Amino acid sequence: MKTYRVAIVGAGPAGYFTAQALNNSCDNERNFLIDMFDRLPTPWGLVRSGVAPDHPKIRTVTKVFEKIAAEPNYRYFGNVELGRDVHISDLEKLYDVVVLATGTSLGKKLGIPGEDLPGVISAADFVPWYNGHPDYVDVNPSLTGKYALVIGAGNVAMDCGRMLALVPHELSSTDIADHALEVFHNSSIRDVTIVGRRGPEHAAFTSPELRELPKLDQTDVLIDSQQVTEAIARVGNRMESEKDLRSNLEAMREIAHAEHRGNERRLSLAFLLTPLEILGDGKVERVRFSVNKVIDDKVIATDERIELPCDLLISAIGYEGLEIPGVSNERGRIANNDGKVREGVYVVGWAKRGPSGVIGTNKSDSSEVVKKIIAELPATPKGAVDISGSLSGEKVVTHDGWSAINAAELSAGQALGRPRRKVVSWSELLSLGGAKAT
Ligand code: NAP
C-alpha cells in the first residue's frame, strides 16, 4: 500500500470535492493523507461567505464536506495563509501533490468615471459583508436612499438585487450576519433595478433563480414585457432547440405578464443598458447609460442616453483572480493546462477555470483533475514528513478548533430560532478555535 500526502489549499467546494474524488480513488494499492489549508479559521469558502442567506438549501452541501472532514485521513489547518505562513515551495517539498483551490475574490471594475464615489460598491464586498466574512465587516453599505442599481445580469447580481429588495423579515430566520440584518431592517431602499448591458436572451441568470422571484413575499418584480417579447422574436427557432434559453425567457415572460400587487418594494430587471458614467455630488446620485439594440445577435450602442436615479450602486460583473505567490496568473486564473500547473502542482475550481459555474460544477471539474493527478502520481511517495514542524502550531485552527466555532454558532443560532449565528470577528473566531493571532 502506498500512502500519498496531498495538500489542498482552500477549503471551499472545489477543495472538498477534490478530497472526495481522491478518497473515492483509494484502493488496495494506494491511499491519501489529506491536509486542507485555509486562510480563514472557518472552512467551506463560498458556501459560507458567498451563498445568499435566503438560499439555505444550497448550503446543505456542507453535509458532504462534514463527512469528508470526519474521515481519519483528513486534517484541517485554518488561519494559514499561502505566501504569509507557508509557501507553495514548502508544500511542494513536503507533499506528493499540491492542489490549489483558492478561488477568485476580487470584483471586476466597471472602469467608468465616478466608480470611486461613496455609495458604489462591488458585489465582491457586499456579498461577504452580509454573509459575515470577518474581513468585510466594515464594508457597512449605506442603505439610506430609495434607489439601488445592480449592474450585471448574472446570478451574483440576482442575489444582491433580491437581498436588497426583499422584506427583512424574510431574512430574520436565516444565518445572515447580525450586522447586516440590522442594516437591512433599517433599509430605506424600495426600488432596485438589476441592469444588463445585453438583451434578455443574453442574460447569465439561471432559470431557477428567475423562477423564485415571483415568490418574494412583499416585493413586486417587474420586467418590461416588450423587451421580453422582442427577445423571444429575435431568438426565433432557438426557443425550441436551446432548453436553458427557453426556460429563462419563459420565466421572464411570466414575470413580465404577472399582475402587480402594488407592493412598496420593487425589483426590476432592465436590459440593453451600458453604464457610461456614475454621477453625483460627493456620493452616487445617478447613472448615465447608453441605450443599446440587438442586430444579428450583436449588441450595438445607439445615440440614445438615459439617466437612472441611484443611491446605491452594486457592480456584479464578475471576478478576477488574486495573485498567488509561486504561480503565475493568466487572464484572472492560475495558469494551468487542464488543471496541471507544473509537476506535482494542480489547480481546481474558479482558480483553475475562472469565475463561472455553480457549486456542483466543481464536483465534476475536481474529479477530472483528480483523474490527472492519479495518472501522474510518482512511483514512490515522499514518506512521512509532517507540515506541523513548519507551522507555528499555536496559530492553526484545527478541525477540532473549527468544530468548537461551529458548535458555538449553531447553539447561539438555535437560541434565536436561526440556523446559526455567525461569529464575525477574527479575535473571537481564533479564541473559540483555540488559536493565537500570531
Ligand atoms: P456571470 O454569470 O459571469 O455574470 C456577469 C454579468 O456581468 C454578465 O451579465 C455580464 O454581461 C455582466 N458584465 C460583465 N462586464 C460588464 C461590464 N463592464 N458592464 C456591464 N455588465 C458587465 O458572473 P456572476 O454573476 O459573478 O456569477 C459567477 C458564477 O457564479 C456564475 O457561474 C453563476 O451562475 C454562479 N453563481 C450561482 C449562484 C446560484 O446558483 N444561485 C449564485 C451566485 C453565483 P455580458 O454577458 O454582456 O458579459
Short mmCIF file of C-alpha atoms and ligand atoms in Angstrom, two decimals:
data_model
loop_
_atom_site.label_atom_id
_atom_site.label_comp_id
_atom_site.label_asym_id
_atom_site.label_seq_id
_atom_site.Cartn_x
_atom_site.Cartn_y
_atom_site.Cartn_z
CA MET A 1 0.00 0.00 0.00
CA LYS A 2 1.41 3.39 -0.99
CA THR A 3 0.36 6.40 1.07
CA TYR A 4 0.49 9.76 -0.73
CA ARG A 5 0.34 13.07 1.09
CA VAL A 6 -1.82 15.73 -0.54
CA ALA A 7 -2.04 19.42 0.42
CA ILE A 8 -5.25 21.14 -0.68
CA VAL A 9 -5.07 24.93 -0.33
CA GLY A 10 -8.55 26.40 0.00
CA ALA A 11 -11.40 24.79 1.97
CA GLY A 12 -14.24 25.73 -0.37
CA PRO A 13 -16.35 23.44 -2.58
CA ALA A 14 -13.59 22.81 -5.14
CA GLY A 15 -11.18 21.79 -2.36
CA TYR A 16 -13.66 19.43 -0.69
CA PHE A 17 -14.77 17.87 -3.98
CA THR A 18 -11.09 17.23 -4.73
CA ALA A 19 -10.71 15.47 -1.36
CA GLN A 20 -13.85 13.45 -2.10
CA ALA A 21 -12.58 12.36 -5.52
CA LEU A 22 -9.21 11.40 -4.01
CA ASN A 23 -10.96 9.32 -1.33
CA ASN A 24 -13.08 7.65 -4.00
CA SER A 25 -9.95 6.59 -5.85
CA CYS A 26 -8.31 4.82 -2.90
CA ASP A 27 -7.86 1.10 -3.48
CA ASN A 28 -5.74 -1.80 -2.25
CA GLU A 29 -2.63 -0.22 -3.69
CA ARG A 30 -2.84 3.43 -2.66
CA ASN A 31 -4.43 5.82 -0.23
CA PHE A 32 -4.13 9.50 0.58
CA LEU A 33 -3.47 11.63 3.64
CA ILE A 34 -5.18 14.96 3.02
CA ASP A 35 -4.19 18.22 4.70
CA MET A 36 -6.51 21.12 3.86
CA PHE A 37 -5.37 24.71 4.42
CA ASP A 38 -7.41 27.90 4.52
CA ARG A 39 -6.53 31.49 5.36
CA LEU A 40 -9.76 31.79 7.38
CA PRO A 41 -10.29 29.98 10.68
CA THR A 42 -13.53 28.63 9.15
CA PRO A 43 -13.82 26.25 6.18
CA TRP A 44 -16.49 25.97 3.39
CA GLY A 45 -15.39 29.00 1.32
CA LEU A 46 -18.18 30.41 -0.82
CA VAL A 47 -20.74 28.09 0.75
CA ARG A 48 -20.27 30.06 3.96
CA SER A 49 -19.48 33.52 2.62
CA GLY A 50 -20.96 33.57 -0.90
CA VAL A 51 -24.29 31.72 -1.00
CA ALA A 52 -27.18 34.08 -0.20
CA PRO A 53 -28.65 33.53 3.28
CA ASP A 54 -32.15 33.08 1.84
CA HIS A 55 -30.87 30.02 -0.09
CA PRO A 56 -30.40 27.56 2.79
CA LYS A 57 -30.90 24.52 0.54
CA ILE A 58 -27.71 25.32 -1.38
CA ARG A 59 -25.86 25.33 1.95
CA THR A 60 -26.88 21.71 2.68
CA VAL A 61 -23.84 20.64 0.61
CA THR A 62 -21.89 21.23 3.84
CA LYS A 63 -23.14 17.77 4.94
CA VAL A 64 -20.89 16.33 2.22
CA PHE A 65 -17.97 18.47 3.42
CA GLU A 66 -18.52 17.37 7.04
CA LYS A 67 -18.43 13.72 6.02
CA ILE A 68 -15.09 14.22 4.28
CA ALA A 69 -13.72 16.13 7.28
CA ALA A 70 -14.73 13.30 9.64
CA GLU A 71 -12.53 10.77 7.78
CA PRO A 72 -9.34 9.78 9.63
CA ASN A 73 -7.16 10.74 6.62
CA TYR A 74 -8.23 14.43 6.80
CA ARG A 75 -6.68 17.31 8.76
CA TYR A 76 -7.70 20.98 8.69
CA PHE A 77 -5.23 23.85 9.03
CA GLY A 78 -7.28 27.05 9.34
CA ASN A 79 -5.79 30.55 9.72
CA VAL A 80 -2.90 29.55 7.47
CA GLU A 81 -2.29 31.87 4.54
CA LEU A 82 -0.35 30.87 1.46
CA GLY A 83 2.56 33.26 0.95
CA ARG A 84 2.41 34.50 4.57
CA ASP A 85 2.52 31.41 6.78
CA VAL A 86 3.51 28.81 4.27
CA HIS A 87 4.86 28.94 0.72
CA ILE A 88 3.98 26.73 -2.18
CA SER A 89 7.64 25.69 -2.32
CA ASP A 90 7.38 24.40 1.31
CA LEU A 91 4.31 22.39 0.37
CA GLU A 92 5.95 21.04 -2.77
CA LYS A 93 8.87 19.74 -0.69
CA LEU A 94 6.64 18.02 1.84
CA TYR A 95 3.71 16.71 -0.18
CA ASP A 96 3.45 14.40 -3.15
CA VAL A 97 0.67 16.55 -4.58
CA VAL A 98 -0.34 20.19 -4.00
CA VAL A 99 -3.81 21.27 -5.16
CA LEU A 100 -4.66 24.98 -5.27
CA ALA A 101 -8.36 25.62 -4.67
CA THR A 102 -8.05 29.30 -3.82
CA GLY A 103 -11.00 30.67 -5.81
CA THR A 104 -11.16 34.26 -7.01
CA SER A 105 -12.27 37.03 -4.70
CA LEU A 106 -11.61 40.42 -6.35
CA GLY A 107 -14.55 42.12 -8.02
CA LYS A 108 -14.03 43.24 -11.63
CA LYS A 109 -14.07 47.01 -12.01
CA LEU A 110 -16.52 48.78 -14.31
CA GLY A 111 -13.76 51.17 -15.34
CA ILE A 112 -16.08 54.17 -15.82
CA PRO A 113 -15.94 57.68 -14.31
CA GLY A 114 -17.48 58.01 -10.85
CA GLU A 115 -16.73 54.44 -9.75
CA ASP A 116 -14.92 55.75 -6.65
CA LEU A 117 -17.89 57.79 -5.39
CA PRO A 118 -19.27 56.78 -1.98
CA GLY A 119 -22.28 54.53 -2.48
CA VAL A 120 -20.61 52.47 -5.22
CA ILE A 121 -19.52 49.04 -4.08
CA SER A 122 -18.61 45.74 -5.62
CA ALA A 123 -20.67 42.60 -5.06
CA ALA A 124 -17.30 41.08 -4.12
CA ASP A 125 -17.50 43.24 -0.96
CA PHE A 126 -21.28 43.37 -0.45
CA VAL A 127 -21.85 39.59 -0.51
CA PRO A 128 -19.17 38.62 2.09
CA TRP A 129 -20.34 41.58 4.21
CA TYR A 130 -23.90 40.25 4.55
CA ASN A 131 -22.53 36.74 4.99
CA GLY A 132 -20.31 37.67 7.96
CA HIS A 133 -16.83 37.19 6.43
CA PRO A 134 -14.50 38.65 9.08
CA ASP A 135 -12.56 40.77 6.53
CA TYR A 136 -15.70 42.56 5.30
CA VAL A 137 -17.46 43.58 8.50
CA ASP A 138 -16.53 47.24 7.93
CA VAL A 139 -17.95 47.45 4.38
CA ASN A 140 -21.12 48.71 6.03
CA PRO A 141 -23.03 49.88 2.91
CA SER A 142 -25.38 52.81 3.30
CA LEU A 143 -28.96 51.71 2.56
CA THR A 144 -30.42 55.08 3.46
CA GLY A 145 -31.61 56.10 -0.02
CA LYS A 146 -34.54 54.77 -2.05
CA TYR A 147 -32.93 53.64 -5.30
CA ALA A 148 -30.41 50.83 -5.81
CA LEU A 149 -28.93 49.75 -9.13
CA VAL A 150 -27.17 46.43 -9.55
CA ILE A 151 -25.00 46.27 -12.67
CA GLY A 152 -24.68 42.83 -14.28
CA ALA A 153 -27.15 40.17 -15.39
CA GLY A 154 -25.72 37.12 -13.63
CA ASN A 155 -26.66 35.14 -10.53
CA VAL A 156 -24.50 37.28 -8.24
CA ALA A 157 -26.38 40.40 -9.40
CA MET A 158 -29.61 38.50 -8.82
CA ASP A 159 -28.57 37.59 -5.26
CA CYS A 160 -27.62 41.21 -4.49
CA GLY A 161 -30.81 42.61 -6.04
CA ARG A 162 -33.03 40.12 -4.21
CA MET A 163 -31.31 40.72 -0.86
CA LEU A 164 -31.86 44.47 -1.25
CA ALA A 165 -35.49 44.13 -2.37
CA LEU A 166 -36.97 41.54 -0.04
CA VAL A 167 -38.70 42.41 3.21
CA PRO A 168 -36.18 41.96 6.01
CA HIS A 169 -38.40 39.59 7.98
CA GLU A 170 -37.64 37.06 5.21
CA LEU A 171 -34.03 37.22 6.45
CA SER A 172 -34.70 37.10 10.19
CA SER A 173 -34.68 33.32 10.35
CA THR A 174 -31.53 32.88 8.21
CA ASP A 175 -27.83 32.77 9.08
CA ILE A 176 -27.19 36.29 7.73
CA ALA A 177 -24.63 38.23 9.80
CA ASP A 178 -26.22 40.17 12.67
CA HIS A 179 -24.69 43.47 11.50
CA ALA A 180 -26.22 43.02 8.04
CA LEU A 181 -29.63 42.00 9.38
CA GLU A 182 -29.76 45.25 11.32
CA VAL A 183 -28.81 47.33 8.26
CA PHE A 184 -31.43 45.55 6.10
CA HIS A 185 -34.07 46.10 8.79
CA ASN A 186 -33.36 49.84 8.71
CA SER A 187 -33.01 49.97 4.93
CA SER A 188 -34.86 52.70 3.02
CA ILE A 189 -34.18 51.04 -0.33
CA ARG A 190 -37.51 50.43 -2.07
CA ASP A 191 -36.67 50.43 -5.77
CA VAL A 192 -34.00 48.02 -7.00
CA THR A 193 -33.08 47.58 -10.67
CA ILE A 194 -30.78 44.89 -11.99
CA VAL A 195 -29.28 46.18 -15.24
CA GLY A 196 -27.89 44.04 -18.08
CA ARG A 197 -25.91 45.54 -20.94
CA ARG A 198 -27.21 42.98 -23.44
CA GLY A 199 -30.71 41.59 -24.12
CA PRO A 200 -32.88 39.24 -22.01
CA GLU A 201 -31.74 36.39 -24.28
CA HIS A 202 -28.10 37.01 -23.30
CA ALA A 203 -28.61 37.18 -19.54
CA ALA A 204 -26.40 34.90 -17.44
CA PHE A 205 -29.10 34.24 -14.81
CA THR A 206 -30.12 30.61 -14.42
CA SER A 207 -33.83 29.89 -14.59
CA PRO A 208 -34.34 28.54 -11.01
CA GLU A 209 -33.16 31.95 -9.79
CA LEU A 210 -35.60 33.74 -12.13
CA ARG A 211 -38.45 31.42 -11.18
CA GLU A 212 -38.17 32.14 -7.48
CA LEU A 213 -38.59 35.90 -7.95
CA PRO A 214 -42.41 35.88 -8.13
CA LYS A 215 -42.42 34.05 -4.78
CA LEU A 216 -41.00 37.09 -2.98
CA ASP A 217 -43.42 37.86 -0.21
CA GLN A 218 -43.88 41.60 -0.41
CA THR A 219 -41.91 42.72 -3.44
CA ASP A 220 -43.27 43.43 -6.93
CA VAL A 221 -40.98 42.03 -9.62
CA LEU A 222 -41.05 43.86 -12.94
CA ILE A 223 -39.70 43.28 -16.44
CA ASP A 224 -40.72 45.31 -19.48
CA SER A 225 -42.84 42.84 -21.45
CA GLN A 226 -41.83 44.49 -24.75
CA GLN A 227 -38.15 43.72 -24.04
CA VAL A 228 -39.01 40.05 -23.45
CA THR A 229 -41.34 39.80 -26.49
CA GLU A 230 -38.67 41.31 -28.73
CA ALA A 231 -36.01 38.96 -27.32
CA ILE A 232 -38.25 35.93 -27.99
CA ALA A 233 -38.82 37.16 -31.55
CA ARG A 234 -35.07 37.63 -32.04
CA VAL A 235 -34.12 34.12 -30.91
CA GLY A 236 -36.82 32.52 -33.12
CA ASN A 237 -36.28 28.75 -33.51
CA ARG A 238 -33.62 28.68 -30.82
CA MET A 239 -36.52 28.82 -28.32
CA GLU A 240 -37.18 25.18 -29.30
CA SER A 241 -33.63 23.88 -29.52
CA GLU A 242 -31.94 25.64 -26.56
CA LYS A 243 -33.51 24.43 -23.33
CA ASP A 244 -31.82 26.87 -20.91
CA LEU A 245 -32.53 29.85 -23.15
CA ARG A 246 -36.19 28.83 -23.46
CA SER A 247 -36.53 28.29 -19.74
CA ASN A 248 -35.00 31.70 -18.96
CA LEU A 249 -37.14 33.59 -21.48
CA GLU A 250 -40.31 31.78 -20.38
CA ALA A 251 -39.56 32.66 -16.76
CA MET A 252 -39.04 36.30 -17.76
CA ARG A 253 -42.25 36.31 -19.82
CA GLU A 254 -44.20 35.02 -16.81
CA ILE A 255 -42.73 37.76 -14.63
CA ALA A 256 -43.47 40.41 -17.26
CA HIS A 257 -47.11 39.36 -17.50
CA ALA A 258 -47.73 38.83 -13.78
CA GLU A 259 -50.17 41.11 -12.04
CA HIS A 260 -48.50 43.76 -9.89
CA ARG A 261 -49.57 43.62 -6.30
CA GLY A 262 -48.87 47.28 -5.55
CA ASN A 263 -46.14 46.49 -3.04
CA GLU A 264 -43.99 49.34 -1.88
CA ARG A 265 -40.85 47.33 -2.68
CA ARG A 266 -39.96 46.78 -6.33
CA LEU A 267 -37.32 44.71 -8.06
CA SER A 268 -36.95 45.41 -11.79
CA LEU A 269 -34.86 43.71 -14.45
CA ALA A 270 -33.76 46.09 -17.21
CA PHE A 271 -31.78 45.21 -20.31
CA LEU A 272 -29.76 46.76 -23.14
CA LEU A 273 -28.23 49.49 -21.00
CA THR A 274 -24.46 50.01 -20.71
CA PRO A 275 -23.30 52.17 -17.79
CA LEU A 276 -21.21 55.09 -19.07
CA GLU A 277 -20.76 57.34 -16.06
CA ILE A 278 -21.68 57.41 -12.38
CA LEU A 279 -22.78 60.90 -11.39
CA GLY A 280 -23.21 62.65 -8.08
CA ASP A 281 -22.04 65.43 -5.80
CA GLY A 282 -19.96 63.75 -3.07
CA LYS A 283 -21.90 60.46 -3.44
CA VAL A 284 -23.64 58.48 -6.15
CA GLU A 285 -26.91 60.11 -7.30
CA ARG A 286 -27.48 58.99 -10.89
CA VAL A 287 -26.02 56.69 -13.51
CA ARG A 288 -25.89 57.54 -17.21
CA PHE A 289 -26.41 54.64 -19.62
CA SER A 290 -26.23 54.20 -23.35
CA VAL A 291 -29.35 52.52 -24.75
CA ASN A 292 -28.38 49.51 -26.85
CA LYS A 293 -30.10 47.45 -29.51
CA VAL A 294 -29.52 43.94 -30.84
CA ILE A 295 -28.82 43.41 -34.52
CA ASP A 296 -27.96 39.89 -35.75
CA ASP A 297 -27.36 38.82 -32.14
CA LYS A 298 -24.82 41.62 -31.69
CA VAL A 299 -25.35 44.38 -29.15
CA ILE A 300 -24.84 47.87 -30.52
CA ALA A 301 -24.97 51.17 -28.66
CA THR A 302 -27.39 53.76 -30.07
CA ASP A 303 -27.01 57.54 -29.64
CA GLU A 304 -29.74 57.49 -27.01
CA ARG A 305 -28.73 58.09 -23.38
CA ILE A 306 -30.78 57.73 -20.21
CA GLU A 307 -30.09 58.52 -16.57
CA LEU A 308 -31.46 56.47 -13.70
CA PRO A 309 -31.61 57.66 -10.09
CA CYS A 310 -29.27 55.78 -7.79
CA ASP A 311 -28.45 55.96 -4.08
CA LEU A 312 -26.52 52.69 -4.00
CA LEU A 313 -24.73 51.03 -6.90
CA ILE A 314 -23.56 47.45 -6.69
CA SER A 315 -21.36 46.23 -9.54
CA ALA A 316 -21.76 42.49 -10.00
CA ILE A 317 -19.90 41.96 -13.25
CA GLY A 318 -17.65 39.04 -12.37
CA TYR A 319 -14.41 38.42 -10.51
CA GLU A 320 -10.66 38.47 -11.04
CA GLY A 321 -8.04 36.17 -9.58
CA LEU A 322 -5.75 37.30 -6.80
CA GLU A 323 -2.03 36.94 -7.44
CA ILE A 324 -0.76 33.84 -5.63
CA PRO A 325 2.96 33.85 -4.90
CA GLY A 326 4.78 30.97 -6.56
CA VAL A 327 2.42 30.53 -9.53
CA SER A 328 1.60 32.76 -12.47
CA ASN A 329 -1.73 34.38 -13.14
CA GLU A 330 -3.19 34.29 -16.63
CA ARG A 331 -6.47 36.03 -17.57
CA GLY A 332 -7.73 36.07 -13.98
CA ARG A 333 -6.87 32.45 -13.16
CA ILE A 334 -3.81 30.42 -12.22
CA ALA A 335 -2.01 29.48 -15.44
CA ASN A 336 -2.70 25.78 -15.99
CA ASN A 337 -3.09 23.07 -18.54
CA ASP A 338 -6.38 21.25 -17.81
CA GLY A 339 -5.71 21.65 -14.10
CA LYS A 340 -1.95 20.99 -14.12
CA VAL A 341 0.24 23.92 -13.07
CA ARG A 342 3.55 22.03 -13.01
CA GLU A 343 4.89 18.67 -11.82
CA GLY A 344 3.06 17.86 -8.58
CA VAL A 345 1.03 21.13 -8.50
CA TYR A 346 -2.58 21.27 -9.70
CA VAL A 347 -5.44 23.76 -9.58
CA VAL A 348 -9.22 23.30 -9.31
CA GLY A 349 -12.39 25.42 -9.17
CA TRP A 350 -12.58 29.12 -10.03
CA ALA A 351 -8.79 29.44 -9.60
CA LYS A 352 -8.47 26.97 -12.50
CA ARG A 353 -11.23 27.94 -14.91
CA GLY A 354 -12.21 31.47 -13.88
CA PRO A 355 -15.34 32.63 -12.05
CA SER A 356 -18.01 30.52 -13.69
CA GLY A 357 -20.26 27.65 -12.75
CA VAL A 358 -22.48 26.76 -9.82
CA ILE A 359 -21.24 24.84 -6.77
CA GLY A 360 -21.99 21.46 -8.36
CA THR A 361 -19.82 22.34 -11.38
CA ASN A 362 -16.82 21.99 -9.09
CA LYS A 363 -17.61 18.34 -8.42
CA SER A 364 -17.15 17.17 -11.99
CA ASP A 365 -14.30 19.62 -12.52
CA SER A 366 -12.39 18.39 -9.45
CA SER A 367 -12.99 14.75 -10.47
CA GLU A 368 -11.40 15.41 -13.85
CA VAL A 369 -8.32 16.98 -12.25
CA VAL A 370 -8.06 14.10 -9.74
CA LYS A 371 -8.01 11.64 -12.69
CA LYS A 372 -4.98 13.53 -14.00
CA ILE A 373 -3.37 13.55 -10.54
CA ILE A 374 -3.81 9.78 -10.20
CA ALA A 375 -2.37 9.16 -13.65
CA GLU A 376 0.69 11.25 -12.78
CA LEU A 377 1.38 10.11 -9.20
CA PRO A 378 5.08 9.46 -8.55
CA ALA A 379 6.08 5.80 -8.26
CA THR A 380 7.39 6.37 -4.75
CA PRO A 381 5.63 8.60 -2.21
CA LYS A 382 7.78 11.14 -0.35
CA GLY A 383 7.18 9.50 3.03
CA ALA A 384 6.19 10.69 6.47
CA VAL A 385 7.46 14.29 6.57
CA ASP A 386 5.00 16.42 8.51
CA ILE A 387 3.96 20.06 7.93
CA SER A 388 3.39 20.55 11.67
CA GLY A 389 7.12 21.20 12.05
CA SER A 390 6.99 24.11 9.57
CA LEU A 391 4.00 25.89 11.07
CA SER A 392 3.55 27.54 14.42
CA GLY A 393 1.02 25.12 15.93
CA GLU A 394 -0.36 27.86 18.18
CA LYS A 395 -1.86 29.81 15.32
CA VAL A 396 -3.50 26.92 13.49
CA VAL A 397 -7.24 26.36 13.83
CA THR A 398 -7.54 22.59 13.58
CA HIS A 399 -10.64 20.60 12.74
CA ASP A 400 -11.39 20.41 16.48
CA GLY A 401 -11.00 24.20 16.67
CA TRP A 402 -13.42 24.68 13.79
CA SER A 403 -15.82 22.19 15.43
CA ALA A 404 -15.80 24.39 18.55
CA ILE A 405 -16.59 27.51 16.45
CA ASN A 406 -19.30 25.58 14.60
CA ALA A 407 -20.91 24.32 17.82
CA ALA A 408 -20.90 27.82 19.34
CA GLU A 409 -22.51 29.31 16.20
CA LEU A 410 -25.15 26.58 15.95
CA SER A 411 -26.16 26.84 19.58
CA ALA A 412 -26.29 30.66 19.52
CA GLY A 413 -28.47 30.40 16.40
CA GLN A 414 -30.75 27.78 17.90
CA ALA A 415 -31.50 30.06 20.84
CA LEU A 416 -32.81 32.64 18.35
CA GLY A 417 -34.65 30.24 16.04
CA ARG A 418 -31.99 30.69 13.36
CA PRO A 419 -29.81 28.02 11.70
CA ARG A 420 -26.62 29.63 13.02
CA ARG A 421 -25.40 32.93 14.39
CA LYS A 422 -22.08 33.63 12.72
CA VAL A 423 -19.05 34.80 14.63
CA VAL A 424 -17.66 37.65 12.54
CA SER A 425 -14.56 38.88 14.36
CA TRP A 426 -11.11 37.43 13.81
CA SER A 427 -10.24 37.57 17.51
CA GLU A 428 -13.39 35.72 18.59
CA LEU A 429 -13.02 33.13 15.82
CA LEU A 430 -9.40 32.47 16.82
CA SER A 431 -10.15 32.33 20.51
CA LEU A 432 -13.11 29.95 20.01
CA GLY A 433 -10.94 27.91 17.62
CA GLY A 434 -8.20 27.63 20.24
CA ALA A 435 -5.59 29.53 18.20
CA LYS A 436 -3.42 32.61 18.66
CA ALA A 437 -3.47 35.55 16.25
CA THR A 438 0.29 35.46 15.55
P1 NAP B 1 -21.60 35.97 -14.58
O1 NAP B 1 -22.60 34.89 -14.55
O2 NAP B 1 -20.44 35.82 -15.49
O3 NAP B 1 -22.38 37.34 -14.95
C1 NAP B 1 -21.69 38.54 -15.08
C2 NAP B 1 -22.61 39.59 -15.69
O4 NAP B 1 -21.90 40.82 -15.69
C3 NAP B 1 -22.99 39.30 -17.13
O5 NAP B 1 -24.33 39.65 -17.32
C4 NAP B 1 -22.06 40.25 -17.91
O6 NAP B 1 -22.62 40.69 -19.13
C5 NAP B 1 -22.01 41.43 -16.97
N1 NAP B 1 -20.87 42.29 -17.22
C6 NAP B 1 -19.56 41.94 -17.31
N2 NAP B 1 -18.80 43.04 -17.51
C7 NAP B 1 -19.66 44.09 -17.56
C8 NAP B 1 -19.49 45.48 -17.74
N3 NAP B 1 -18.27 46.02 -17.91
N4 NAP B 1 -20.58 46.29 -17.72
C9 NAP B 1 -21.82 45.76 -17.55
N5 NAP B 1 -22.05 44.44 -17.38
C10 NAP B 1 -20.98 43.62 -17.38
O7 NAP B 1 -20.95 36.23 -13.16
P2 NAP B 1 -21.54 36.22 -11.68
O8 NAP B 1 -22.91 36.73 -11.62
O9 NAP B 1 -20.45 36.90 -10.89
O10 NAP B 1 -21.55 34.68 -11.29
C11 NAP B 1 -20.35 33.88 -11.29
C12 NAP B 1 -20.74 32.40 -11.30
O11 NAP B 1 -21.30 32.05 -10.02
C13 NAP B 1 -21.79 32.09 -12.34
O12 NAP B 1 -21.49 30.85 -12.95
C14 NAP B 1 -23.06 31.99 -11.54
O13 NAP B 1 -24.07 31.17 -12.10
C15 NAP B 1 -22.55 31.42 -10.21
N6 NAP B 1 -23.49 31.73 -9.12
C16 NAP B 1 -24.52 30.88 -8.92
C17 NAP B 1 -25.47 31.16 -7.95
C18 NAP B 1 -26.62 30.21 -7.76
O14 NAP B 1 -26.58 29.11 -8.24
N7 NAP B 1 -27.67 30.61 -7.04
C19 NAP B 1 -25.37 32.31 -7.19
C20 NAP B 1 -24.32 33.18 -7.42
C21 NAP B 1 -23.37 32.88 -8.40
P3 NAP B 1 -22.15 40.07 -20.54
O15 NAP B 1 -22.79 38.72 -20.61
O16 NAP B 1 -22.66 41.05 -21.51
O17 NAP B 1 -20.64 39.99 -20.49
#
